[in-house]
PDB file of C-alpha atoms in Angstrom:
ATOM      1  CA  MET A   1      -0.032  -0.018   0.007  1.00 48.00           C
ATOM      2  CA  THR A   2       1.421   3.475  -1.003  1.00 50.00           C
ATOM      3  CA  VAL A   3       0.565   6.385   1.438  1.00 51.00           C
ATOM      4  CA  MET A   4       0.275   9.686  -0.198  1.00 53.00           C
ATOM      5  CA  VAL A   5       1.542  12.726   1.696  1.00 55.00           C
ATOM      6  CA  ASP A   6       0.129  16.029   1.178  1.00 62.00           C
ATOM      7  CA  ALA A   7       2.815  18.535   0.292  1.00 62.00           C
ATOM      8  CA  ALA A   8       1.517  20.766   2.973  1.00 65.00           C
ATOM      9  CA  ASP A   9       1.943  18.134   5.610  1.00 74.00           C
ATOM     10  CA  ARG A  10       5.494  17.046   4.355  1.00 83.00           C
ATOM     11  CA  PRO A  11       8.255  18.427   6.469  1.00 94.00           C
ATOM     12  CA  MET A  12      10.398  21.239   4.834  1.00 95.00           C
ATOM     13  CA  VAL A  13      13.463  19.951   6.659  1.00 96.00           C
ATOM     14  CA  GLU A  14      13.816  16.411   8.180  1.00 97.00           C
ATOM     15  CA  LEU A  15      17.024  14.901   9.868  1.00 97.00           C
ATOM     16  CA  ILE A  16      16.931  11.445  10.645  1.00 97.00           C
ATOM     17  CA  ASP A  17      19.560   9.845  12.893  1.00 97.00           C
ATOM     18  CA  VAL A  18      22.146  12.361  11.479  1.00 97.00           C
ATOM     19  CA  SER A  19      25.874  12.030  12.898  1.00 96.00           C
ATOM     20  CA  LYS A  20      28.854  14.155  12.046  1.00 97.00           C
ATOM     21  CA  GLN A  21      32.351  13.820  13.189  1.00 96.00           C
ATOM     22  CA  PHE A  22      35.735  15.380  12.529  1.00 95.00           C
ATOM     23  CA  GLY A  23      38.374  12.645  13.402  1.00 95.00           C
ATOM     24  CA  SER A  24      37.344  11.720  16.891  1.00 95.00           C
ATOM     25  CA  LEU A  25      35.416  14.739  17.601  1.00 94.00           C
ATOM     26  CA  ARG A  26      31.707  13.715  17.530  1.00 95.00           C
ATOM     27  CA  VAL A  27      29.820  17.102  16.541  1.00 95.00           C
ATOM     28  CA  LEU A  28      26.373  15.583  15.753  1.00 96.00           C
ATOM     29  CA  ARG A  29      25.115  12.420  17.365  1.00 97.00           C
ATOM     30  CA  GLU A  30      22.075  10.763  15.952  1.00 97.00           C
ATOM     31  CA  VAL A  31      20.096  14.228  15.648  1.00 97.00           C
ATOM     32  CA  ASN A  32      16.597  14.032  14.721  1.00 97.00           C
ATOM     33  CA  LEU A  33      14.717  17.093  13.667  1.00 96.00           C
ATOM     34  CA  THR A  34      11.429  18.043  11.740  1.00 97.00           C
ATOM     35  CA  VAL A  35      10.678  21.382  10.537  1.00 95.00           C
ATOM     36  CA  ARG A  36       7.564  22.112   8.591  1.00 94.00           C
ATOM     37  CA  ALA A  37       7.058  24.742   5.907  1.00 91.00           C
ATOM     38  CA  HIS A  38       6.512  28.325   7.462  1.00 88.00           C
ATOM     39  CA  GLU A  39       7.633  27.223  10.865  1.00 90.00           C
ATOM     40  CA  VAL A  40      10.418  29.078  12.375  1.00 88.00           C
ATOM     41  CA  THR A  41      12.852  27.115  14.440  1.00 91.00           C
ATOM     42  CA  CYS A  42      15.771  28.500  16.467  1.00 91.00           C
ATOM     43  CA  LEU A  43      19.120  26.457  17.005  1.00 92.00           C
ATOM     44  CA  ILE A  44      20.399  27.783  20.731  1.00 94.00           C
ATOM     45  CA  GLY A  45      23.422  26.389  22.275  1.00 93.00           C
ATOM     46  CA  PRO A  46      26.986  27.321  23.319  1.00 94.00           C
ATOM     47  CA  SER A  47      29.779  27.758  20.815  1.00 92.00           C
ATOM     48  CA  GLY A  48      31.057  24.586  19.481  1.00 90.00           C
ATOM     49  CA  SER A  49      27.830  22.778  20.073  1.00 93.00           C
ATOM     50  CA  GLY A  50      27.149  21.770  16.480  1.00 94.00           C
ATOM     51  CA  LYS A  51      24.672  24.411  15.371  1.00 94.00           C
ATOM     52  CA  THR A  52      26.489  25.746  12.365  1.00 92.00           C
ATOM     53  CA  THR A  53      27.801  22.226  11.474  1.00 95.00           C
ATOM     54  CA  MET A  54      24.216  20.895  11.375  1.00 96.00           C
ATOM     55  CA  LEU A  55      23.258  23.876   8.931  1.00 94.00           C
ATOM     56  CA  ARG A  56      26.251  23.087   6.908  1.00 93.00           C
ATOM     57  CA  CYS A  57      25.193  19.419   6.666  1.00 95.00           C
ATOM     58  CA  VAL A  58      21.736  20.409   5.680  1.00 95.00           C
ATOM     59  CA  ASN A  59      23.330  22.640   2.696  1.00 92.00           C
ATOM     60  CA  CYS A  60      25.595  19.679   1.874  1.00 90.00           C
ATOM     61  CA  LEU A  61      28.723  22.012   2.630  1.00 91.00           C
ATOM     62  CA  GLU A  62      29.580  19.168   5.045  1.00 92.00           C
ATOM     63  CA  ARG A  63      29.160  15.589   4.425  1.00 92.00           C
ATOM     64  CA  ILE A  64      27.320  13.519   7.139  1.00 94.00           C
ATOM     65  CA  ASN A  65      28.784  10.256   8.444  1.00 94.00           C
ATOM     66  CA  SER A  66      25.340   8.665   9.108  1.00 93.00           C
ATOM     67  CA  GLY A  67      21.730   9.374   8.644  1.00 95.00           C
ATOM     68  CA  LEU A  68      19.471  11.016   6.263  1.00 95.00           C
ATOM     69  CA  ILE A  69      18.593  14.578   5.427  1.00 96.00           C
ATOM     70  CA  PHE A  70      15.569  15.467   3.394  1.00 95.00           C
ATOM     71  CA  VAL A  71      14.448  19.119   2.221  1.00 95.00           C
ATOM     72  CA  ASP A  72      10.936  19.347   0.882  1.00 94.00           C
ATOM     73  CA  GLY A  73      10.826  15.591   0.660  1.00 93.00           C
ATOM     74  CA  GLU A  74      14.021  15.106  -1.489  1.00 93.00           C
ATOM     75  CA  LEU A  75      16.998  13.416   0.028  1.00 94.00           C
ATOM     76  CA  ILE A  76      19.917  15.737   0.293  1.00 94.00           C
ATOM     77  CA  GLY A  77      23.404  14.772  -0.908  1.00 93.00           C
ATOM     78  CA  TYR A  78      22.578  11.113  -1.996  1.00 92.00           C
ATOM     79  CA  ARG A  79      20.217   8.948  -4.012  1.00 90.00           C
ATOM     80  CA  GLN A  80      18.547   5.827  -3.049  1.00 87.00           C
ATOM     81  CA  GLU A  81      19.718   2.899  -5.332  1.00 87.00           C
ATOM     82  CA  SER A  82      17.646  -0.178  -4.195  1.00 85.00           C
ATOM     83  CA  GLU A  83      19.147  -0.717  -0.714  1.00 84.00           C
ATOM     84  CA  HIS A  84      22.131   1.622  -1.071  1.00 87.00           C
ATOM     85  CA  LEU A  85      22.745   5.284  -0.759  1.00 86.00           C
ATOM     86  CA  ARG A  86      25.047   6.602  -3.528  1.00 91.00           C
ATOM     87  CA  GLU A  87      26.713  10.037  -3.161  1.00 91.00           C
ATOM     88  CA  LEU A  88      25.335  12.626  -5.740  1.00 93.00           C
ATOM     89  CA  LYS A  89      27.938  14.365  -8.183  1.00 93.00           C
ATOM     90  CA  GLU A  90      28.806  17.858  -7.261  1.00 91.00           C
ATOM     91  CA  LYS A  91      26.587  19.269 -10.089  1.00 91.00           C
ATOM     92  CA  GLU A  92      23.568  17.594  -8.558  1.00 92.00           C
ATOM     93  CA  VAL A  93      24.658  18.634  -5.012  1.00 92.00           C
ATOM     94  CA  ALA A  94      24.931  22.148  -6.498  1.00 88.00           C
ATOM     95  CA  ARG A  95      21.355  22.010  -7.904  1.00 87.00           C
ATOM     96  CA  GLN A  96      20.054  20.971  -4.654  1.00 90.00           C
ATOM     97  CA  ARG A  97      22.118  23.505  -2.772  1.00 88.00           C
ATOM     98  CA  ALA A  98      20.559  26.426  -5.018  1.00 85.00           C
ATOM     99  CA  SER A  99      17.143  25.854  -3.481  1.00 87.00           C
ATOM    100  CA  MET A 100      18.588  26.668  -0.082  1.00 91.00           C
ATOM    101  CA  GLY A 101      19.492  29.935   1.336  1.00 88.00           C
ATOM    102  CA  MET A 102      22.030  30.349   3.957  1.00 85.00           C
ATOM    103  CA  VAL A 103      23.822  33.474   5.576  1.00 87.00           C
ATOM    104  CA  PHE A 104      27.235  32.576   6.655  1.00 81.00           C
ATOM    105  CA  GLN A 105      28.912  34.022   9.902  1.00 79.00           C
ATOM    106  CA  GLN A 106      31.244  35.533   7.688  1.00 83.00           C
ATOM    107  CA  PHE A 107      29.103  37.464   5.153  1.00 87.00           C
ATOM    108  CA  ASN A 108      31.261  37.194   2.132  1.00 90.00           C
ATOM    109  CA  LEU A 109      30.137  40.345   0.194  1.00 95.00           C
ATOM    110  CA  PHE A 110      32.185  41.218  -2.680  1.00 96.00           C
ATOM    111  CA  PRO A 111      34.127  44.388  -1.433  1.00 96.00           C
ATOM    112  CA  HIS A 112      34.484  45.638  -5.012  1.00 97.00           C
ATOM    113  CA  MET A 113      30.815  45.568  -5.841  1.00 97.00           C
ATOM    114  CA  THR A 114      28.049  47.814  -4.534  1.00 98.00           C
ATOM    115  CA  VAL A 115      25.276  46.356  -2.205  1.00 98.00           C
ATOM    116  CA  LEU A 116      22.937  45.929  -5.207  1.00 98.00           C
ATOM    117  CA  GLN A 117      25.428  44.480  -7.350  1.00 98.00           C
ATOM    118  CA  ASN A 118      26.196  41.942  -4.545  1.00 97.00           C
ATOM    119  CA  ILE A 119      22.477  40.942  -4.154  1.00 97.00           C
ATOM    120  CA  ILE A 120      21.751  40.599  -7.965  1.00 97.00           C
ATOM    121  CA  GLU A 121      25.032  38.540  -8.851  1.00 96.00           C
ATOM    122  CA  GLY A 122      23.668  35.260  -7.951  1.00 92.00           C
ATOM    123  CA  PRO A 123      20.053  35.667  -9.532  1.00 94.00           C
ATOM    124  CA  VAL A 124      21.641  37.020 -12.708  1.00 95.00           C
ATOM    125  CA  ARG A 125      24.442  34.598 -13.253  1.00 92.00           C
ATOM    126  CA  VAL A 126      23.173  31.367 -11.593  1.00 87.00           C
ATOM    127  CA  VAL A 127      19.470  31.521 -11.864  1.00 88.00           C
ATOM    128  CA  GLY A 128      19.364  33.592 -15.175  1.00 92.00           C
ATOM    129  CA  ILE A 129      17.081  36.280 -14.056  1.00 95.00           C
ATOM    130  CA  ASP A 130      17.043  39.487 -16.165  1.00 96.00           C
ATOM    131  CA  PRO A 131      19.381  41.989 -14.662  1.00 96.00           C
ATOM    132  CA  ARG A 132      16.574  44.687 -14.464  1.00 97.00           C
ATOM    133  CA  GLU A 133      14.086  42.137 -12.864  1.00 97.00           C
ATOM    134  CA  ALA A 134      16.734  41.181 -10.390  1.00 97.00           C
ATOM    135  CA  SER A 135      17.585  44.845  -9.513  1.00 97.00           C
ATOM    136  CA  GLU A 136      13.843  45.636  -9.015  1.00 97.00           C
ATOM    137  CA  GLU A 137      13.648  42.715  -6.563  1.00 97.00           C
ATOM    138  CA  ALA A 138      16.858  43.466  -4.853  1.00 98.00           C
ATOM    139  CA  LEU A 139      15.670  46.954  -4.164  1.00 97.00           C
ATOM    140  CA  GLY A 140      12.466  45.665  -2.714  1.00 97.00           C
ATOM    141  CA  LEU A 141      14.328  43.277  -0.422  1.00 97.00           C
ATOM    142  CA  LEU A 142      16.773  46.194   0.595  1.00 98.00           C
ATOM    143  CA  HIS A 143      13.682  48.352   1.743  1.00 98.00           C
ATOM    144  CA  LYS A 144      12.467  45.103   3.668  1.00 97.00           C
ATOM    145  CA  VAL A 145      15.711  44.848   5.532  1.00 97.00           C
ATOM    146  CA  GLY A 146      15.904  48.623   6.103  1.00 97.00           C
ATOM    147  CA  LEU A 147      18.507  49.493   3.685  1.00 97.00           C
ATOM    148  CA  GLY A 148      16.722  50.982   0.706  1.00 95.00           C
ATOM    149  CA  ASP A 149      18.859  53.990   0.765  1.00 97.00           C
ATOM    150  CA  ARG A 150      22.170  51.941   0.808  1.00 97.00           C
ATOM    151  CA  ALA A 151      21.997  50.252  -2.767  1.00 97.00           C
ATOM    152  CA  ASP A 152      25.127  52.259  -4.090  1.00 97.00           C
ATOM    153  CA  SER A 153      27.078  51.769  -0.972  1.00 97.00           C
ATOM    154  CA  TYR A 154      30.129  49.340  -0.822  1.00 98.00           C
ATOM    155  CA  PRO A 155      30.352  46.788   2.116  1.00 97.00           C
ATOM    156  CA  ARG A 156      33.297  48.635   3.637  1.00 97.00           C
ATOM    157  CA  GLN A 157      30.837  51.779   4.020  1.00 97.00           C
ATOM    158  CA  LEU A 158      28.328  49.559   6.078  1.00 97.00           C
ATOM    159  CA  SER A 159      28.273  48.268   9.877  1.00 96.00           C
ATOM    160  CA  GLY A 160      28.529  44.728  10.457  1.00 95.00           C
ATOM    161  CA  GLY A 161      24.861  44.601  11.081  1.00 95.00           C
ATOM    162  CA  GLN A 162      23.891  46.227   7.658  1.00 96.00           C
ATOM    163  CA  GLN A 163      26.383  43.924   6.011  1.00 96.00           C
ATOM    164  CA  GLN A 164      24.316  41.100   7.603  1.00 95.00           C
ATOM    165  CA  ARG A 165      21.339  42.464   6.462  1.00 96.00           C
ATOM    166  CA  VAL A 166      22.596  42.720   2.886  1.00 97.00           C
ATOM    167  CA  ALA A 167      23.702  39.115   3.113  1.00 96.00           C
ATOM    168  CA  ILE A 168      20.197  38.263   4.192  1.00 96.00           C
ATOM    169  CA  ALA A 169      18.630  40.272   1.209  1.00 97.00           C
ATOM    170  CA  ARG A 170      21.287  38.311  -1.097  1.00 96.00           C
ATOM    171  CA  ALA A 171      20.090  34.981   0.132  1.00 94.00           C
ATOM    172  CA  LEU A 172      16.417  35.835  -0.280  1.00 95.00           C
ATOM    173  CA  ALA A 173      17.172  37.068  -4.014  1.00 96.00           C
ATOM    174  CA  MET A 174      17.931  33.574  -4.914  1.00 93.00           C
ATOM    175  CA  ARG A 175      14.376  32.800  -4.151  1.00 91.00           C
ATOM    176  CA  PRO A 176      15.166  29.665  -1.887  1.00 90.00           C
ATOM    177  CA  LYS A 177      12.652  27.278  -0.865  1.00 89.00           C
ATOM    178  CA  LEU A 178      14.341  26.756   2.304  1.00 90.00           C
TER     179      LEU A 178
END
């Protein structure tokens, strides 16, 4: 019997028994987590407790040692072949990663580009959005994060908090599902 799961009921993110270690250091130990679409979940813990590592695993920036990660019902980083898991090729992982937005602890803004140029770079070059459309959307995102007047500024002209908000706008400009 096949059970159909309504997309609205399917978890947006699901971790099943996920473990990750670096050498002998076990950072994640059989983590289980379910986050539904439109839910907000906060990861709270001391420095070094595995919060960023877990997010990097969800984004396939780190390979897990065991367990399964699903985003919107899709197995991340692997494909199921009968009873075995096979690692995806980098091109397939990049396709999965493109549907997820992440703001890094170091914002990685391009210093030689304006705020607007930083935000539209990905949508134009990676997604193929028309530069005018990407610019209009970027300006709207800048207004949402309270930086509508800083489109022509360079990262060095912004405070750390402002740079973080530019990085958030840049992540949202890619139209991620997660």
